[in-house]
mmCIF file of C-alpha atoms in Angstrom:
data_model
loop_
_atom_site.group_PDB
_atom_site.id
_atom_site.type_symbol
_atom_site.label_atom_id
_atom_site.label_comp_id
_atom_site.label_asym_id
_atom_site.label_seq_id
_atom_site.Cartn_x
_atom_site.Cartn_y
_atom_site.Cartn_z
ATOM 1 C CA UNK A 1393 -10.672 -3.550 -6.220
ATOM 2 C CA UNK A 1394 -12.592 -0.306 -6.767
ATOM 3 C CA UNK A 1395 -12.475 -0.685 -10.557
ATOM 4 C CA UNK A 1396 -8.698 -1.183 -10.765
ATOM 5 C CA UNK A 1397 -7.319 -3.793 -13.133
ATOM 6 C CA UNK A 1398 -3.646 -4.675 -13.410
ATOM 7 C CA UNK A 1399 -2.163 -6.593 -16.308
ATOM 8 C CA UNK A 1400 -0.437 -8.886 -16.635
ATOM 9 C CA UNK A 1401 -0.987 -10.462 -13.229
ATOM 10 C CA UNK A 1402 2.071 -12.672 -13.632
ATOM 11 C CA UNK A 1403 5.085 -12.325 -15.886
ATOM 12 C CA UNK A 1404 8.430 -14.071 -16.189
ATOM 13 C CA UNK A 1405 11.026 -12.368 -18.325
ATOM 14 C CA UNK A 1406 14.769 -12.322 -18.900
ATOM 15 C CA UNK A 1407 17.325 -9.753 -17.843
ATOM 16 C CA UNK A 1408 17.659 -6.947 -20.353
ATOM 17 C CA UNK A 1409 14.186 -7.216 -21.862
ATOM 18 C CA UNK A 1410 11.660 -4.381 -21.708
ATOM 19 C CA UNK A 1411 8.528 -4.892 -19.638
ATOM 20 C CA UNK A 1412 5.379 -2.798 -19.393
ATOM 21 C CA UNK A 1413 2.787 -3.202 -16.672
ATOM 22 C CA UNK A 1414 -0.624 -1.648 -17.122
ATOM 23 C CA UNK A 1415 -2.994 -0.245 -14.553
ATOM 24 C CA UNK A 1416 -6.516 0.507 -15.702
ATOM 25 C CA UNK A 1417 -9.203 2.254 -13.660
ATOM 26 C CA UNK A 1418 -12.814 2.860 -14.514
ATOM 27 C CA UNK A 1419 -13.780 5.559 -12.015
ATOM 28 C CA UNK A 1420 -11.986 8.620 -13.398
ATOM 29 C CA UNK A 1421 -9.667 9.090 -10.412
ATOM 30 C CA UNK A 1422 -7.061 11.779 -10.882
ATOM 31 C CA UNK A 1423 -4.259 10.289 -8.776
ATOM 32 C CA UNK A 1424 -2.651 6.954 -9.609
ATOM 33 C CA UNK A 1425 0.393 5.268 -8.110
ATOM 34 C CA UNK A 1426 2.829 2.444 -8.705
ATOM 35 C CA UNK A 1427 4.336 0.647 -5.699
ATOM 36 C CA UNK A 1428 6.582 -2.359 -5.416
ATOM 37 C CA UNK A 1429 6.446 -4.792 -2.512
ATOM 38 C CA UNK A 1430 9.494 -6.748 -1.398
ATOM 39 C CA UNK A 1431 10.202 -8.829 1.708
ATOM 40 C CA UNK A 1432 11.897 -6.712 4.331
ATOM 41 C CA UNK A 1433 11.048 -3.441 2.573
ATOM 42 C CA UNK A 1434 7.282 -3.265 2.647
ATOM 43 C CA UNK A 1435 5.681 -1.214 -0.103
ATOM 44 C CA UNK A 1436 7.714 1.537 -1.729
ATOM 45 C CA UNK A 1437 6.486 4.195 -4.108
ATOM 46 C CA UNK A 1438 7.988 4.081 -7.606
ATOM 47 C CA UNK A 1439 6.115 6.817 -9.483
ATOM 48 C CA UNK A 1440 2.793 8.523 -9.271
ATOM 49 C CA UNK A 1441 0.554 10.588 -11.502
ATOM 50 C CA UNK A 1442 -1.681 13.520 -10.665
ATOM 51 C CA UNK A 1443 -3.304 13.842 -14.057
ATOM 52 C CA UNK A 1444 -2.934 13.100 -17.755
ATOM 53 C CA UNK A 1445 0.715 13.596 -18.709
ATOM 54 C CA UNK A 1446 1.518 14.701 -15.129
ATOM 55 C CA UNK A 1447 3.820 12.319 -13.290
ATOM 56 C CA UNK A 1448 6.460 12.474 -10.602
ATOM 57 C CA UNK A 1449 9.053 10.217 -9.013
ATOM 58 C CA UNK A 1450 8.702 8.258 -5.826
ATOM 59 C CA UNK A 1451 11.427 6.941 -3.589
ATOM 60 C CA UNK A 1452 12.577 4.041 -5.823
ATOM 61 C CA UNK A 1453 12.147 5.401 -9.350
ATOM 62 C CA UNK A 1454 15.547 4.429 -10.822
ATOM 63 C CA UNK A 1455 15.149 1.974 -13.688
ATOM 64 C CA UNK A 1456 11.465 2.748 -14.160
ATOM 65 C CA UNK A 1457 9.474 5.119 -16.312
ATOM 66 C CA UNK A 1458 5.752 5.815 -16.441
ATOM 67 C CA UNK A 1459 3.236 7.278 -18.827
ATOM 68 C CA UNK A 1460 -0.311 8.535 -18.471
ATOM 69 C CA UNK A 1461 -1.753 9.432 -21.854
ATOM 70 C CA UNK A 1462 -5.347 9.089 -20.666
ATOM 71 C CA UNK A 1463 -7.052 9.230 -17.295
ATOM 72 C CA UNK A 1464 -7.882 5.550 -17.085
ATOM 73 C CA UNK A 1465 -4.449 4.077 -17.840
ATOM 74 C CA UNK A 1466 -1.151 4.378 -15.967
ATOM 75 C CA UNK A 1467 1.718 2.392 -17.476
ATOM 76 C CA UNK A 1468 4.907 1.342 -15.714
ATOM 77 C CA UNK A 1469 7.852 0.475 -17.967
ATOM 78 C CA UNK A 1470 11.084 -1.251 -17.165
ATOM 79 C CA UNK A 1471 13.267 -0.356 -20.152
ATOM 80 C CA UNK A 1472 15.773 -3.113 -19.441
ATOM 81 C CA UNK A 1473 14.669 -5.422 -16.672
ATOM 82 C CA UNK A 1474 17.147 -6.530 -14.005
ATOM 83 C CA UNK A 1475 16.911 -9.289 -11.415
ATOM 84 C CA UNK A 1476 16.616 -6.646 -8.673
ATOM 85 C CA UNK A 1477 13.291 -5.647 -10.219
ATOM 86 C CA UNK A 1478 11.785 -9.028 -9.422
ATOM 87 C CA UNK A 1479 8.929 -7.980 -7.186
ATOM 88 C CA UNK A 1480 5.204 -7.657 -6.816
ATOM 89 C CA UNK A 1481 3.949 -4.406 -8.298
ATOM 90 C CA UNK A 1482 0.812 -2.725 -7.044
ATOM 91 C CA UNK A 1483 -1.145 0.034 -8.650
ATOM 92 C CA UNK A 1484 -3.284 2.298 -6.486
ATOM 93 C CA UNK A 1485 -5.749 5.113 -6.928
ATOM 94 C CA UNK A 1486 -6.574 7.855 -4.488
ATOM 95 C CA UNK A 1487 -10.217 8.338 -3.648
ATOM 96 C CA UNK A 1488 -12.192 10.320 -1.139
ATOM 97 C CA UNK A 1489 -13.927 8.257 1.519
ATOM 98 C CA UNK A 1490 -16.007 10.178 4.067
ATOM 99 C CA UNK A 1491 -14.036 13.297 3.239
ATOM 100 C CA UNK A 1492 -10.627 11.681 3.661
ATOM 101 C CA UNK A 1493 -8.165 10.729 0.932
ATOM 102 C CA UNK A 1494 -7.440 7.019 1.002
ATOM 103 C CA UNK A 1495 -5.495 4.740 -1.312
ATOM 104 C CA UNK A 1496 -7.189 1.748 -2.888
ATOM 105 C CA UNK A 1497 -4.978 -0.920 -4.422
ATOM 106 C CA UNK A 1498 -5.190 -3.290 -7.337
ATOM 107 C CA UNK A 1499 -4.560 -7.024 -6.989
ATOM 108 C CA UNK A 1500 -0.895 -6.779 -7.969
ATOM 109 C CA UNK A 1501 1.379 -7.960 -10.767
ATOM 110 C CA UNK A 1502 4.065 -10.485 -9.921
ATOM 111 C CA UNK A 1503 7.172 -9.990 -12.053
ATOM 112 C CA UNK A 1504 10.094 -12.412 -12.120
ATOM 113 C CA UNK A 1505 13.259 -11.385 -13.934
ATOM 114 C CA UNK A 1506 15.579 -14.320 -14.602
ATOM 115 C CA UNK B 271 13.174 10.410 6.337
ATOM 116 C CA UNK B 272 10.073 8.765 7.781
ATOM 117 C CA UNK B 273 10.516 5.171 8.901
ATOM 118 C CA UNK B 274 7.632 2.942 9.880
ATOM 119 C CA UNK B 275 8.142 -0.194 11.930
ATOM 120 C CA UNK B 276 5.708 -2.946 12.769
ATOM 121 C CA UNK B 277 6.427 -5.379 15.557
ATOM 122 C CA UNK B 278 6.031 -8.297 15.728
ATOM 123 C CA UNK B 279 6.625 -9.379 12.149
ATOM 124 C CA UNK B 280 4.506 -12.473 12.751
ATOM 125 C CA UNK B 281 1.939 -13.453 15.349
ATOM 126 C CA UNK B 282 -0.014 -16.652 15.987
ATOM 127 C CA UNK B 283 -2.965 -16.704 18.391
ATOM 128 C CA UNK B 284 -5.845 -19.050 19.201
ATOM 129 C CA UNK B 285 -9.299 -18.118 18.030
ATOM 130 C CA UNK B 286 -11.229 -15.807 20.313
ATOM 131 C CA UNK B 287 -8.288 -13.842 21.666
ATOM 132 C CA UNK B 288 -8.200 -10.075 21.672
ATOM 133 C CA UNK B 289 -4.957 -8.847 20.157
ATOM 134 C CA UNK B 290 -2.997 -5.685 19.470
ATOM 135 C CA UNK B 291 -0.791 -4.957 16.491
ATOM 136 C CA UNK B 292 1.761 -2.192 16.821
ATOM 137 C CA UNK B 293 2.987 0.436 14.397
ATOM 138 C CA UNK B 294 5.613 3.058 15.177
ATOM 139 C CA UNK B 295 6.879 5.929 13.071
ATOM 140 C CA UNK B 296 9.871 8.212 13.488
ATOM 141 C CA UNK B 297 8.459 11.544 12.298
ATOM 142 C CA UNK B 298 5.391 12.612 14.255
ATOM 143 C CA UNK B 299 4.450 15.299 11.710
ATOM 144 C CA UNK B 300 1.984 13.125 9.840
ATOM 145 C CA UNK B 301 -1.190 13.960 7.980
ATOM 146 C CA UNK B 302 -2.939 10.656 8.519
ATOM 147 C CA UNK B 303 -2.324 6.960 9.146
ATOM 148 C CA UNK B 304 -3.983 4.079 7.355
ATOM 149 C CA UNK B 305 -4.252 0.406 8.292
ATOM 150 C CA UNK B 306 -4.499 -2.182 5.524
ATOM 151 C CA UNK B 307 -5.114 -5.891 5.329
ATOM 152 C CA UNK B 308 -3.414 -8.067 2.726
ATOM 153 C CA UNK B 309 -4.373 -11.663 2.046
ATOM 154 C CA UNK B 310 -1.773 -13.970 0.431
ATOM 155 C CA UNK B 311 -1.377 -13.217 -3.261
ATOM 156 C CA UNK B 312 -3.868 -10.372 -3.098
ATOM 157 C CA UNK B 313 -3.829 -6.618 -3.058
ATOM 158 C CA UNK B 314 -4.321 -4.378 -0.045
ATOM 159 C CA UNK B 315 -7.686 -3.661 1.496
ATOM 160 C CA UNK B 316 -8.061 -0.467 3.487
ATOM 161 C CA UNK B 317 -9.350 -1.097 7.013
ATOM 162 C CA UNK B 318 -9.186 2.182 8.891
ATOM 163 C CA UNK B 319 -7.943 5.698 8.345
ATOM 164 C CA UNK B 320 -7.048 7.994 11.225
ATOM 165 C CA UNK B 321 -6.527 11.681 10.573
ATOM 166 C CA UNK B 322 -3.759 13.405 12.513
ATOM 167 C CA UNK B 323 -6.345 15.256 14.604
ATOM 168 C CA UNK B 324 -8.079 12.025 15.645
ATOM 169 C CA UNK B 325 -7.250 9.628 18.454
ATOM 170 C CA UNK B 326 -9.017 6.518 17.232
ATOM 171 C CA UNK B 327 -11.283 4.972 14.642
ATOM 172 C CA UNK B 328 -13.501 1.922 14.951
ATOM 173 C CA UNK B 329 -14.968 -0.465 12.436
ATOM 174 C CA UNK B 330 -16.722 -3.538 13.740
ATOM 175 C CA UNK B 331 -14.249 -5.602 15.774
ATOM 176 C CA UNK B 332 -11.370 -3.348 14.766
ATOM 177 C CA UNK B 333 -10.189 -0.299 16.655
ATOM 178 C CA UNK B 334 -7.195 1.773 15.635
ATOM 179 C CA UNK B 335 -5.624 4.350 17.906
ATOM 180 C CA UNK B 336 -3.119 7.063 17.168
ATOM 181 C CA UNK B 337 -0.667 8.800 19.492
ATOM 182 C CA UNK B 338 1.176 11.247 17.280
ATOM 183 C CA UNK B 339 3.436 12.638 19.976
ATOM 184 C CA UNK B 340 4.908 9.225 20.721
ATOM 185 C CA UNK B 341 4.850 8.111 17.088
ATOM 186 C CA UNK B 342 2.644 5.105 17.669
ATOM 187 C CA UNK B 343 -0.517 3.509 16.422
ATOM 188 C CA UNK B 344 -2.163 0.285 17.485
ATOM 189 C CA UNK B 345 -4.715 -1.891 15.768
ATOM 190 C CA UNK B 346 -6.896 -3.761 18.235
ATOM 191 C CA UNK B 347 -8.767 -6.825 16.995
ATOM 192 C CA UNK B 348 -11.455 -8.123 19.308
ATOM 193 C CA UNK B 349 -12.515 -11.754 19.492
ATOM 194 C CA UNK B 350 -10.172 -12.867 16.711
ATOM 195 C CA UNK B 351 -11.391 -15.361 14.104
ATOM 196 C CA UNK B 352 -9.541 -17.611 11.647
ATOM 197 C CA UNK B 353 -10.807 -15.340 8.877
ATOM 198 C CA UNK B 354 -8.719 -12.528 10.373
ATOM 199 C CA UNK B 355 -5.561 -14.375 9.313
ATOM 200 C CA UNK B 356 -3.705 -12.043 6.957
ATOM 201 C CA UNK B 357 -0.867 -9.541 6.893
ATOM 202 C CA UNK B 358 -1.693 -6.178 8.416
ATOM 203 C CA UNK B 359 0.163 -3.096 7.228
ATOM 204 C CA UNK B 360 0.172 0.421 8.516
ATOM 205 C CA UNK B 361 1.124 3.408 6.394
ATOM 206 C CA UNK B 362 1.595 7.067 7.234
ATOM 207 C CA UNK B 363 1.096 10.042 4.979
ATOM 208 C CA UNK B 364 3.419 12.981 5.649
ATOM 209 C CA UNK B 365 1.194 15.703 4.183
ATOM 210 C CA UNK B 366 -1.923 16.177 2.119
ATOM 211 C CA UNK B 367 0.083 15.132 -0.916
ATOM 212 C CA UNK B 368 0.860 11.708 -2.065
ATOM 213 C CA UNK B 369 3.684 9.963 -0.250
ATOM 214 C CA UNK B 370 2.625 6.998 1.863
ATOM 215 C CA UNK B 371 5.343 5.276 3.881
ATOM 216 C CA UNK B 372 4.565 1.664 4.750
ATOM 217 C CA UNK B 373 5.665 -0.551 7.573
ATOM 218 C CA UNK B 374 6.836 -4.073 6.837
ATOM 219 C CA UNK B 375 3.599 -5.603 8.106
ATOM 220 C CA UNK B 376 2.577 -8.091 10.770
ATOM 221 C CA UNK B 377 1.598 -11.538 9.529
ATOM 222 C CA UNK B 378 -1.253 -12.764 11.708
ATOM 223 C CA UNK B 379 -2.454 -16.328 11.995
ATOM 224 C CA UNK B 380 -5.535 -17.112 14.052
ATOM 225 C CA UNK B 381 -5.814 -20.817 14.803
ATOM 226 C CA UNK B 382 -9.235 -22.468 15.158
#
């Protein structure tokens, strides 16, 4: 997984509770991303970061916030989880491979909101 | 808005067959296209990246082609093996920035 660790890998929580997912990378990549994967929708970008304290919204950012206080960690927070946020969440980093920018993904975090 | 479609959604073939997975996209102004493999319960593994100026890329038994003008890419798998069973996703990048748009994937099963 190119030095990408997601935690927790599995979480079950109740509607209305806050949840934070962590993505940790060890290779000092500048760009980091959070995607969610749902049947029938593929992967959709939630938020991304292009440096410490620099973040921007993706296509499905409502209900989510992110923080990047240091290069190696990118946190995704659901302030008040809803059942529609039940999904598998993937973190990715952007790296250069043979001169091209490619995304490399973590193993995913499965979140169930009851 | 870019839309990426992969057909079929699922495919089952006997071992040894050559097969083609299809990916189509609505906006031909792309920067590059990437094919991924995803095993059940796992993350995505990058297989091939095709820049917008390229027509194809090859890696082992895999060959990906790109026809930007028609908004299509194909992933060709030669001499399929049971270990190729996985979901294959294509994703297009609209510019040198960050947005990747994914297709829904094709779930491939190769039977021994």
